[in-house]
Amino acid sequence: MAVKIKKNNARNLNITITEDAIAKDITGWTITLACKRKQGMTNAQAEFVKTATITNAIGGLATVALSSNDTDMPAMVYYCDVKAVDGSGNIQNSTTFKIEITESITL
């Protein structure tokens, strides 16, 4: 299943970091979202790499704010994942998911 976003639309993506279905305390963590045309591309080749704002550290909640400039890209399906780095430098990546950018009907 893909997250669908209209081209040139701003959107907040809410992220919950869990372990064994229990929210992790993400105090001091860095959470980033990368979105790429193809899997295996470097971050330098990404459409965007955005740092999340932690909104409830104890509840494991963060938000990535996408601006209309972030979604100003060709209408197609992109591959994304979330990278979470804890205070000790340990890295955890989410399952790869898709963001589908679609054209707006009303221009």
Coordinates of C-alpha atoms in Angstrom, one line a residue:
M1 CA 0.0 0.0 0.0
A2 CA 1.3 3.5 -0.9
V3 CA 0.8 6.8 0.8
K4 CA -0.8 9.0 -1.9
I5 CA 0.0 12.7 -2.1
K6 CA -1.0 15.1 -4.8
K7 CA 1.9 16.8 -6.6
N8 CA 2.8 20.2 -5.1
N9 CA 0.7 19.5 -1.9
A10 CA 2.1 19.9 1.6
R11 CA 1.5 16.9 3.9
N12 CA 2.5 15.8 7.4
L13 CA 3.6 12.1 7.7
N14 CA 3.2 10.8 11.2
I15 CA 5.6 8.1 12.3
T16 CA 5.4 5.8 15.3
I17 CA 8.5 3.9 16.4
T18 CA 7.7 0.6 18.1
E19 CA 9.3 -2.6 19.2
D20 CA 7.2 -5.7 19.6
A21 CA 4.1 -3.5 19.1
I22 CA 5.1 -1.3 22.0
A23 CA 6.0 2.4 21.5
K24 CA 9.7 3.1 22.0
D25 CA 11.0 6.1 24.0
I26 CA 12.8 8.1 21.3
T27 CA 14.2 10.8 23.5
G28 CA 17.5 12.0 21.9
W29 CA 16.9 10.0 18.7
T30 CA 17.2 11.3 15.1
I31 CA 14.5 10.2 12.7
T32 CA 14.8 10.7 9.0
L33 CA 12.8 9.8 5.9
A34 CA 14.3 9.2 2.5
C35 CA 12.3 9.1 -0.7
K36 CA 13.9 7.7 -3.9
R37 CA 12.9 6.8 -7.5
K38 CA 14.6 3.4 -7.2
Q39 CA 15.8 1.2 -4.4
G40 CA 19.5 1.2 -4.0
M41 CA 20.0 4.9 -4.8
T42 CA 22.2 7.0 -2.5
N43 CA 20.8 9.7 -0.3
A44 CA 22.5 12.2 -2.7
Q45 CA 20.3 10.8 -5.4
A46 CA 17.1 11.0 -3.3
E47 CA 14.2 13.1 -4.2
F48 CA 14.3 14.3 -0.6
V49 CA 15.7 13.3 2.8
K50 CA 13.8 15.0 5.6
T51 CA 14.5 15.0 9.4
A52 CA 11.4 14.4 11.5
T53 CA 10.3 16.5 14.4
I54 CA 9.8 14.3 17.6
T55 CA 6.3 15.2 18.8
N56 CA 6.0 12.7 21.7
A57 CA 9.3 11.1 22.6
I58 CA 8.0 8.7 25.3
G59 CA 5.1 7.7 22.9
G60 CA 7.6 7.1 20.1
L61 CA 5.9 9.7 17.9
A62 CA 7.5 11.9 15.2
T63 CA 6.3 13.9 12.2
V64 CA 7.9 14.6 8.9
A65 CA 6.6 17.8 7.3
L66 CA 6.6 17.7 3.5
S67 CA 6.2 21.1 1.8
S68 CA 4.7 21.7 -1.6
N69 CA 8.3 22.0 -2.9
D70 CA 9.1 18.5 -1.6
T71 CA 6.2 17.0 -3.6
D72 CA 7.0 19.0 -6.7
M73 CA 8.3 15.9 -8.6
P74 CA 7.1 13.7 -11.4
A75 CA 3.9 11.8 -10.7
M76 CA 5.0 8.2 -10.0
V77 CA 5.7 5.8 -7.2
Y78 CA 8.7 6.4 -5.0
Y79 CA 10.5 4.1 -2.5
C80 CA 10.9 5.3 1.0
D81 CA 12.0 4.2 4.5
V82 CA 12.5 5.7 7.9
K83 CA 15.9 5.6 9.6
A84 CA 15.9 5.9 13.4
V85 CA 19.2 6.5 15.2
D86 CA 19.2 6.3 19.0
G87 CA 21.4 8.3 21.3
S88 CA 24.1 5.6 21.2
G89 CA 24.3 5.6 17.4
N90 CA 22.4 2.4 16.9
I91 CA 20.5 2.4 13.6
Q92 CA 17.1 0.9 12.8
N93 CA 15.4 1.1 9.4
S94 CA 11.7 0.7 8.7
T95 CA 10.3 -1.6 6.1
T96 CA 10.4 0.0 2.7
F97 CA 7.2 1.6 1.8
K98 CA 5.9 3.6 -1.2
I99 CA 4.8 7.2 -1.7
E100 CA 2.7 7.8 -4.8
I101 CA 2.8 11.3 -6.2
T102 CA -0.3 11.9 -8.3
E103 CA -1.3 14.8 -10.6
S104 CA -3.9 17.3 -9.3
I105 CA -7.1 17.4 -11.4
T106 CA -7.9 21.0 -10.4
L107 CA -4.9 23.1 -11.5

